[in-house]
Amino acid sequence: MSSQRQASSASQVPHLSPAELSYLYTSLSLPKNPIRPDGRSPTQFRPLSAETTILPGTNGSARIGFADGTQAIVGVKAEVEKTVLAADTLDSRSLAQHGDALNREGEEGSAAVSGQGEWVQMSIEIPGFRDDDALPVFLSEMMRESLVGSVAGGDVDGAKEMAGGLKGRLVINKRWHWRLYIDVLLLSQPLAYPLPLLSLTTHLALLSTKLPKLKSTGEEDPFFDDDWAAAEYLYPRSNTSDPSLSAAPSYPVRPPVTLLVIAVGENVIFDPNREEIAVADAVLAISVTRSSDSETLKLLSIRSIDPPSRLTQPGIPNSENVNMIGATAAPGEESGGQEEVEGVWRPRRGGVKRGVIARMVKTVLGKGGVGEEVLEGLEGVEVQ
Amino acid sequence: MPLDTSTTYPLTRLRLDGRRWNELRLLQAQISTNPASSGSSYLSMGNTSIMCSVHGPAEGRRGDGGSAGSGHAVVEVDVNVAGFAGVDRKRRAGGSDRQSSRIATTLRSAFQSHLHTYLYPHSTISIHVSVLSADGSLLAAALNACTLALVDAGIPMPGLLCGCTSGMSGSASTPRDPRHDELDPLLDLSLPEEQELPSLTVATTTAVPVGENNMDEDEEAMKVCVLTMESKVHATYLETMLAVGIDGCSQIRELLEGVIKGSRG
């Protein structure tokens, strides 16, 4: 039972004494400038190494390794599948439009048919966990829903194929569609909550994912180009080879990134390690993506994650400690022992101020904020 | 579907991927790939690629029963074939499948008896094998990857344990024809060959020198320590297949030694 509780919670609670927890909490909650155990600034990420297109047998793949040795490998595979027609099939008018679009642009015209979220399947392998344990299932669903839910608005250049979001991109024609399998492999026991690692790796793998070029048109059975060199990226790229435009994002639409943010006191801290999560007041998973029509980032989802600080052992203030009775001045004043005593650890009972959440979101989304920084950093990874 | 090899191989003497009968696929390996584990390795044989990490020797888990309390270290092996490893994405009905659990059992029994486990009483050596891409000879590649990771972890063993597959092309289910004495053994099978032809996996290691006479031998004596076969073949062909496999193992041993000594094999 207790192991199950731990698995569903943010991560295994590290073996820290109440005194250590209290020390960590105090230094992390220092007003304005928290002191983190590894000396990072609140918005600084751990260094990581990344590479893409590492597995020749997949449509797209990526590997990311943190400096502490946790590594994840993501492989994306796509299969063609027959669409089971839903009740709300298209009427002939929109079908005609669909055909027009095809003739005019020679493109897939995926805007005419909307995709289904279940075409994207995600599974996460974590050593030491079964497939159907709470942690892998929760993580995969959390990442899948933001992936499926991200719909790009407007049709700026290059974003035409992505008009229906990822779901729309998977439509081949009315009767056929792609099914996307995203398999995430964590290569070592998670040292911290693995969500940011898995999310960044999935992001890179999806960016490197290619689908074979469609040769058939319209409602024919799909027929693809044999040449893998002609394959098209799942997330299309704007082919601006002009160096003067290099400032513009090379991907009009990008898969979402889920960031892990914790609040300690009034402070907002990014990419927490295991010890930092253990004293967090609140743990949030924030999914963002770049919308195609504007420069700013778009918030897709916020999920709160059960903070493991709930499960830690409380410290006992001197006033309540049986061994210390007599040594302290006035033991009789203490009531229920529920209030905070300076320097004594109390398990967090959850709850966070609205202002703190607002600041968390603002730090992620703001101009030049953490979200942009992460996306830019990922863009720097060479995707051949 | 008959394999192309069966029609073209007798004519060209070249296999599907252009190799001759006694050629290995390109073997590349690295050690110390994952700093979070005691030892780790990455090994690819052709399109088969495997990552392996070793944790331990460490104190065994409590509630492990009597096994951890013995005077020897216990080897635990966990094999995970990734969903994207094969040509088609494998649908798994939860838990592990037959193939990976069979590989895990073979690896466990091979390394349990191979390693000097008596040096680490009451402890556990856990090996985690992830198959990233599967193209035949999985067990052999896993054996080689595990050996490298265990060497990286510094766990004493009498010698490198190297695995290889060998197969037999042609009509291997009928007895050998004594008048027409030609055999077509193949070394290091890829997946299409493995599916069509009878094949065996053999792993060898250096025999521990026993007695005075063995100390001054020039040639290292080899000992077969793993031998599995999952297909049918007539007994008359077995000896040739075994000989080809053992020869492949010694080629792989040289490559792995090169990797360990730092010059990439």
mmCIF file of N, CA, C and O in Angstrom, chain A residues 228-257:
data_model
loop_
_atom_site.group_PDB
_atom_site.id
_atom_site.type_symbol
_atom_site.label_atom_id
_atom_site.label_comp_id
_atom_site.label_asym_id
_atom_site.label_seq_id
_atom_site.Cartn_x
_atom_site.Cartn_y
_atom_site.Cartn_z
ATOM 1 N N TRP A 228 12.746 7.248 -48.996
ATOM 2 C CA TRP A 228 12.680 7.811 -47.640
ATOM 3 C C TRP A 228 13.217 9.239 -47.631
ATOM 4 O O TRP A 228 12.855 10.049 -46.790
ATOM 5 N N ALA A 229 14.083 9.543 -48.594
ATOM 6 C CA ALA A 229 14.624 10.903 -48.650
ATOM 7 C C ALA A 229 13.537 11.909 -48.996
ATOM 8 O O ALA A 229 13.661 13.095 -48.692
ATOM 9 N N ALA A 230 12.465 11.428 -49.634
ATOM 10 C CA ALA A 230 11.383 12.340 -50.004
ATOM 11 C C ALA A 230 10.342 12.481 -48.905
ATOM 12 O O ALA A 230 9.384 13.225 -49.053
ATOM 13 N N ALA A 231 10.532 11.744 -47.808
ATOM 14 C CA ALA A 231 9.529 11.751 -46.741
ATOM 15 C C ALA A 231 9.370 13.149 -46.155
ATOM 16 O O ALA A 231 10.295 13.957 -46.170
ATOM 17 N N GLU A 232 8.168 13.386 -45.669
ATOM 18 C CA GLU A 232 7.870 14.714 -45.131
ATOM 19 C C GLU A 232 7.863 14.674 -43.612
ATOM 20 O O GLU A 232 7.475 13.676 -43.016
ATOM 21 N N TYR A 233 8.245 15.781 -43.040
ATOM 22 C CA TYR A 233 8.243 15.851 -41.579
ATOM 23 C C TYR A 233 6.815 15.905 -41.056
ATOM 24 O O TYR A 233 5.938 16.519 -41.657
ATOM 25 N N LEU A 234 6.627 15.256 -39.921
ATOM 26 C CA LEU A 234 5.311 15.273 -39.288
ATOM 27 C C LEU A 234 4.959 16.699 -38.893
ATOM 28 O O LEU A 234 3.840 17.157 -39.098
ATOM 29 N N TYR A 235 5.935 17.386 -38.324
ATOM 30 C CA TYR A 235 5.752 18.800 -38.020
ATOM 31 C C TYR A 235 6.484 19.579 -39.103
ATOM 32 O O TYR A 235 7.706 19.586 -39.139
ATOM 33 N N PRO A 236 5.744 20.180 -40.036
ATOM 34 C CA PRO A 236 6.392 20.783 -41.193
ATOM 35 C C PRO A 236 7.316 21.926 -40.786
ATOM 36 O O PRO A 236 7.130 22.557 -39.751
ATOM 37 N N ARG A 237 8.322 22.152 -41.612
ATOM 38 C CA ARG A 237 9.266 23.230 -41.352
ATOM 39 C C ARG A 237 9.114 24.269 -42.447
ATOM 40 O O ARG A 237 8.868 23.932 -43.589
ATOM 41 N N SER A 238 9.290 25.499 -42.078
ATOM 42 C CA SER A 238 9.285 26.544 -43.087
ATOM 43 C C SER A 238 10.642 26.493 -43.767
ATOM 44 O O SER A 238 11.684 26.558 -43.116
ATOM 45 N N ASN A 239 10.626 26.325 -45.082
ATOM 46 C CA ASN A 239 11.899 26.158 -45.784
ATOM 47 C C ASN A 239 12.466 27.497 -46.203
ATOM 48 O O ASN A 239 12.592 27.802 -47.376
ATOM 49 N N THR A 240 12.755 28.323 -45.232
ATOM 50 C CA THR A 240 13.417 29.583 -45.529
ATOM 51 C C THR A 240 14.908 29.354 -45.395
ATOM 52 O O THR A 240 15.435 29.211 -44.306
ATOM 53 N N SER A 241 15.579 29.300 -46.525
ATOM 54 C CA SER A 241 17.027 29.136 -46.494
ATOM 55 C C SER A 241 17.705 30.492 -46.413
ATOM 56 O O SER A 241 18.921 30.580 -46.358
ATOM 57 N N ASP A 242 16.888 31.561 -46.447
ATOM 58 C CA ASP A 242 17.435 32.907 -46.379
ATOM 59 C C ASP A 242 18.029 33.150 -44.991
ATOM 60 O O ASP A 242 17.313 33.088 -44.000
ATOM 61 N N PRO A 243 19.310 33.419 -44.901
ATOM 62 C CA PRO A 243 19.908 33.583 -43.575
ATOM 63 C C PRO A 243 19.411 34.827 -42.835
ATOM 64 O O PRO A 243 19.464 34.880 -41.610
ATOM 65 N N SER A 244 18.920 35.802 -43.595
ATOM 66 C CA SER A 244 18.454 37.017 -42.915
ATOM 67 C C SER A 244 17.194 36.732 -42.112
ATOM 68 O O SER A 244 16.862 37.459 -41.184
ATOM 69 N N LEU A 245 16.470 35.668 -42.477
ATOM 70 C CA LEU A 245 15.240 35.331 -41.762
ATOM 71 C C LEU A 245 15.483 34.290 -40.683
ATOM 72 O O LEU A 245 14.553 33.679 -40.192
ATOM 73 N N SER A 246 16.727 34.072 -40.360
ATOM 74 C CA SER A 246 17.017 32.970 -39.443
ATOM 75 C C SER A 246 16.451 33.226 -38.050
ATOM 76 O O SER A 246 16.335 32.310 -37.255
ATOM 77 N N ALA A 247 16.107 34.471 -37.784
ATOM 78 C CA ALA A 247 15.532 34.756 -36.477
ATOM 79 C C ALA A 247 14.137 34.159 -36.340
ATOM 80 O O ALA A 247 13.696 33.839 -35.244
ATOM 81 N N ALA A 248 13.460 34.026 -37.474
ATOM 82 C CA ALA A 248 12.111 33.470 -37.432
ATOM 83 C C ALA A 248 12.185 31.994 -37.047
ATOM 84 O O ALA A 248 13.135 31.308 -37.402
ATOM 85 N N PRO A 249 11.217 31.509 -36.290
ATOM 86 C CA PRO A 249 11.261 30.104 -35.904
ATOM 87 C C PRO A 249 11.184 29.204 -37.121
ATOM 88 O O PRO A 249 10.416 29.447 -38.035
ATOM 89 N N SER A 250 12.021 28.162 -37.126
ATOM 90 C CA SER A 250 12.053 27.308 -38.294
ATOM 91 C C SER A 250 10.906 26.302 -38.289
ATOM 92 O O SER A 250 10.681 25.627 -39.265
ATOM 93 N N TYR A 251 10.225 26.204 -37.174
ATOM 94 C CA TYR A 251 9.048 25.343 -37.138
ATOM 95 C C TYR A 251 7.837 26.230 -36.865
ATOM 96 O O TYR A 251 7.745 26.809 -35.791
ATOM 97 N N PRO A 252 6.929 26.343 -37.805
ATOM 98 C CA PRO A 252 5.738 27.155 -37.539
ATOM 99 C C PRO A 252 4.919 26.570 -36.393
ATOM 100 O O PRO A 252 4.382 27.295 -35.582
ATOM 101 N N VAL A 253 4.822 25.263 -36.359
ATOM 102 C CA VAL A 253 4.066 24.601 -35.304
ATOM 103 C C VAL A 253 5.001 23.623 -34.609
ATOM 104 O O VAL A 253 5.791 22.954 -35.253
ATOM 105 N N ARG A 254 4.909 23.567 -33.318
ATOM 106 C CA ARG A 254 5.794 22.661 -32.592
ATOM 107 C C ARG A 254 4.979 21.842 -31.616
ATOM 108 O O ARG A 254 3.949 22.286 -31.124
ATOM 109 N N PRO A 255 5.450 20.642 -31.317
ATOM 110 C CA PRO A 255 4.768 19.870 -30.289
ATOM 111 C C PRO A 255 4.910 20.566 -28.935
ATOM 112 O O PRO A 255 5.849 21.330 -28.726
ATOM 113 N N PRO A 256 3.980 20.322 -28.039
ATOM 114 C CA PRO A 256 4.048 21.006 -26.751
ATOM 115 C C PRO A 256 5.186 20.483 -25.882
ATOM 116 O O PRO A 256 5.687 19.389 -26.080
ATOM 117 N N VAL A 257 5.574 21.321 -24.947
ATOM 118 C CA VAL A 257 6.585 20.954 -23.969
ATOM 119 C C VAL A 257 5.946 21.070 -22.601
ATOM 120 O O VAL A 257 5.232 22.029 -22.330
#
